[in-house]
GROMACS .gro file of C-alpha atoms in nm:
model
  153
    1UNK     CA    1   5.532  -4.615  -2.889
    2UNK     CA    2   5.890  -4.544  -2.969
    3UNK     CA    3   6.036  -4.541  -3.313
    4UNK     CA    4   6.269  -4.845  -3.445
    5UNK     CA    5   6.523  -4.578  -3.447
    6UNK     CA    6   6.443  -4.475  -3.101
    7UNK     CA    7   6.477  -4.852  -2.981
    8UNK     CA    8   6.742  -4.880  -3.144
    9UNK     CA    9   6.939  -4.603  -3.019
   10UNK     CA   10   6.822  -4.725  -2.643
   11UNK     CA   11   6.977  -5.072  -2.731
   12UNK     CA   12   7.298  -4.945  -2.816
   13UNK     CA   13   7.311  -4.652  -2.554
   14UNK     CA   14   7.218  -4.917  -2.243
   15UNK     CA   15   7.533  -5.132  -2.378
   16UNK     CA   16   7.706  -4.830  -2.401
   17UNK     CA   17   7.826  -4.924  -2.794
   18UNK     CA   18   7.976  -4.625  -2.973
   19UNK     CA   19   7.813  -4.550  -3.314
   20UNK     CA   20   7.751  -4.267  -3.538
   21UNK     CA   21   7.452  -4.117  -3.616
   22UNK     CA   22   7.438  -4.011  -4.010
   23UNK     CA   23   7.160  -3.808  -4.137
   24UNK     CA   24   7.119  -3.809  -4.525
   25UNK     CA   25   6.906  -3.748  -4.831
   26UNK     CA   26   6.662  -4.019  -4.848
   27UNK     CA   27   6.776  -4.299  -4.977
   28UNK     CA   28   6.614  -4.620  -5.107
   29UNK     CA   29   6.917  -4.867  -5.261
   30UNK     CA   30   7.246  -4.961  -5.108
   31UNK     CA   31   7.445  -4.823  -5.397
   32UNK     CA   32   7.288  -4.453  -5.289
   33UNK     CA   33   7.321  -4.505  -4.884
   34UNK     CA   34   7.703  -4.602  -4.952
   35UNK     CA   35   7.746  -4.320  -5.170
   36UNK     CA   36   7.608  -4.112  -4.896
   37UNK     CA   37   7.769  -4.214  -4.606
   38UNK     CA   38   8.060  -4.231  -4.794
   39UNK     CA   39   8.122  -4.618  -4.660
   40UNK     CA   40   8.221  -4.901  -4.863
   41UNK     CA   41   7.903  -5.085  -4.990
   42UNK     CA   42   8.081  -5.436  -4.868
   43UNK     CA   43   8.002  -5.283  -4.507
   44UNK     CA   44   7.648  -5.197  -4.589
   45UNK     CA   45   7.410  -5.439  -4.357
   46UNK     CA   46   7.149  -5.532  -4.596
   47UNK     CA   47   6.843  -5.656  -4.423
   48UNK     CA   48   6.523  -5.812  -4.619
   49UNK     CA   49   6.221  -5.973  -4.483
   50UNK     CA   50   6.182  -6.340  -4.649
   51UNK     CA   51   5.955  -6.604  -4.583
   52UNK     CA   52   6.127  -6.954  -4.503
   53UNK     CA   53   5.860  -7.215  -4.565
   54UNK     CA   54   5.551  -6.942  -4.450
   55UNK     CA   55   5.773  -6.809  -4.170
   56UNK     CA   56   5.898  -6.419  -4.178
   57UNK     CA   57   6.258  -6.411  -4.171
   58UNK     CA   58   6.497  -6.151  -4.155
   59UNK     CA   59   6.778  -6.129  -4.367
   60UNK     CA   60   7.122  -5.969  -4.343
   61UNK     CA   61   7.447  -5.991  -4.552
   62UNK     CA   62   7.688  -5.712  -4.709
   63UNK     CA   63   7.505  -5.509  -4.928
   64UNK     CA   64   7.723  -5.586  -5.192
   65UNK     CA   65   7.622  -5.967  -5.173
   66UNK     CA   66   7.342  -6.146  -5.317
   67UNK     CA   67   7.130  -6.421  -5.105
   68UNK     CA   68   7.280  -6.758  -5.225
   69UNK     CA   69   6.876  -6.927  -5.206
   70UNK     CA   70   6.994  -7.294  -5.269
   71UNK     CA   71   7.284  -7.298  -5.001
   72UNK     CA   72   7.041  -7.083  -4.738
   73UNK     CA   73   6.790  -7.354  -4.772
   74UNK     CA   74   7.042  -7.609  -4.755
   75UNK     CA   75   7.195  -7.517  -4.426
   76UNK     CA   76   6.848  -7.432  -4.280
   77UNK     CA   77   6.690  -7.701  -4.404
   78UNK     CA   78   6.421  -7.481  -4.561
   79UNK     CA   79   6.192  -7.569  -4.872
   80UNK     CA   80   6.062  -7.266  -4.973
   81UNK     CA   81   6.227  -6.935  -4.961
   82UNK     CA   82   6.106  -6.602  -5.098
   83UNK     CA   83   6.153  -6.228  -5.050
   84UNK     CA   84   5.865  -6.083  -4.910
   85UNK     CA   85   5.657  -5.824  -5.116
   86UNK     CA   86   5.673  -5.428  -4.999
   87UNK     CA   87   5.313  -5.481  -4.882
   88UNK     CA   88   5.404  -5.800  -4.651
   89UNK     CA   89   5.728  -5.595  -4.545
   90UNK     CA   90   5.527  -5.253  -4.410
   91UNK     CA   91   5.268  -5.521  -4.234
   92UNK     CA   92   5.540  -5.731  -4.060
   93UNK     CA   93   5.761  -5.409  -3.966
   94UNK     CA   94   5.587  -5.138  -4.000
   95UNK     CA   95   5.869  -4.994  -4.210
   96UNK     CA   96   5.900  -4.951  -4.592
   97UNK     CA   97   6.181  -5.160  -4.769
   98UNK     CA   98   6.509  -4.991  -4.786
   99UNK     CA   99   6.464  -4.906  -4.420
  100UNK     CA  100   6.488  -5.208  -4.275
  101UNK     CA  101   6.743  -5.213  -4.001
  102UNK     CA  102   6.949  -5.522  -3.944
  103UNK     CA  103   6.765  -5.576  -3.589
  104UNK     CA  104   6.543  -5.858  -3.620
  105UNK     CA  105   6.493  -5.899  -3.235
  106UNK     CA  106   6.315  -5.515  -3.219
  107UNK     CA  107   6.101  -5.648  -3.507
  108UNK     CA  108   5.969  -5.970  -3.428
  109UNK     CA  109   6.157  -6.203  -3.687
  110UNK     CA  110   6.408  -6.462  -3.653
  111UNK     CA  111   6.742  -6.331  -3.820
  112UNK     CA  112   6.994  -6.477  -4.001
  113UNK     CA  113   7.312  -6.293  -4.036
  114UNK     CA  114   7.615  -6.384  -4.353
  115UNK     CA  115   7.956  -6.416  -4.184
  116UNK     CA  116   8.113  -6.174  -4.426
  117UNK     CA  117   7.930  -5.887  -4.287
  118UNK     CA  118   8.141  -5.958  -3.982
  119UNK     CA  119   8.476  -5.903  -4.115
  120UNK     CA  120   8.402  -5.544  -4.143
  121UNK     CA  121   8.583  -5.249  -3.965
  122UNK     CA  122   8.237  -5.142  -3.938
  123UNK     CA  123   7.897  -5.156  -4.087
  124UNK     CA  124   7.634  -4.918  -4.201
  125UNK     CA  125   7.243  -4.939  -4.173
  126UNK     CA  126   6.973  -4.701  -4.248
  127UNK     CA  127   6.777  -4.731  -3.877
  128UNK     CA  128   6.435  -4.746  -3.944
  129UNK     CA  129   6.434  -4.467  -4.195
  130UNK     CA  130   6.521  -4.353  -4.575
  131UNK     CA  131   6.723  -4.052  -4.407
  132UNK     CA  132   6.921  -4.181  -4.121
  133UNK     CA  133   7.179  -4.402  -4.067
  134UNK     CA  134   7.396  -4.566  -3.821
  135UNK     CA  135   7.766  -4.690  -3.865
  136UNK     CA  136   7.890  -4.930  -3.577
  137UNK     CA  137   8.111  -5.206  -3.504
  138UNK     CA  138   8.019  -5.606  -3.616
  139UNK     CA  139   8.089  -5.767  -3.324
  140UNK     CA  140   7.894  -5.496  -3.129
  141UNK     CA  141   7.605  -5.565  -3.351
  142UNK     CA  142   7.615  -5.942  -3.334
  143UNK     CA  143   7.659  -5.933  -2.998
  144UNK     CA  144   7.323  -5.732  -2.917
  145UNK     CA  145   7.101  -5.947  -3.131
  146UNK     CA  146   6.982  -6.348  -3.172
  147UNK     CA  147   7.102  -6.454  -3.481
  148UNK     CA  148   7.255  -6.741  -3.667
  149UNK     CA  149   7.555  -6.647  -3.852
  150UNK     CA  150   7.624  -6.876  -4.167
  151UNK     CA  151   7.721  -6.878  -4.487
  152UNK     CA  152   7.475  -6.800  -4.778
  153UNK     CA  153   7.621  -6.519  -4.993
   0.00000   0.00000   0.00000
């Protein structure tokens, strides 16, 4: 089975997208991938698994932003909204938190994506692992995967 970084790659390659490929220390917050990369942390694409009223979710804003719970459940009309433990996380993706990429469609959840991640030049993800990244354009990215944009940072 290939790698989220592998299907990744192969998603990007068969659209023929240009992004970079940055390998890196491990890293496990968005303050230490940004320092690494050497991007901005507003363009980091922070991605969490949540559960929306016992659904898995995935989550993605700037990395510099914090989930605004009461206006996500508002638009979404949601009751219940939590970020999933590290256990739930490694059973839903098979990846460790602080890996998660901003794909949702490779992983099997629904994803929501903030609109301010979009006004980026470019945005930054670690791809399935602590010790690779990629840096691409937004509307590349939003234009490969299913996602509701809104606002809820």
């Amino acid at each position: 089975m290939a790698s989220v970084f592998d299907m990744i790659t192969s998603l990007l390659d068969s659209h023929s997208i240009a992004y970079e490929i940055i390998e890196h220390e491990p890293v496990y917050t968005s303050e230490q991938a940004a320092e690494v990369r050497g991007t901005p942390l507003h363009a980091g694409a922070k991605a969490m698994v949540m559960w929306a009223d016992k659904r898995a979710i995935l989550v993605v804003l700037p990395a510099d932003r914090r989930i605004d719970t009461r206006r996500f459940k508002s638009s979404y009309k949601v009751k219940d909204l939590r970020l999933a433990n590290p256990e739930e996380v490694e059973r839903l993706t098979g990846l460790t938190v602080g890996a998660i990429p901003p794909f949702g469609n490779l992983l099997g959840l629904p994803t929501h994506v903030d609109r301010s991640l979009l006004g980026n030049q470019h945005i930054a993800f670690n791809a399935g692992l602590h010790t690779r990244s990629i840096v691409m354009s937004p509307l590349d990215y939003i234009g490969l995967i299913e996602a509701e944009v809104g606002d809820f940072s």
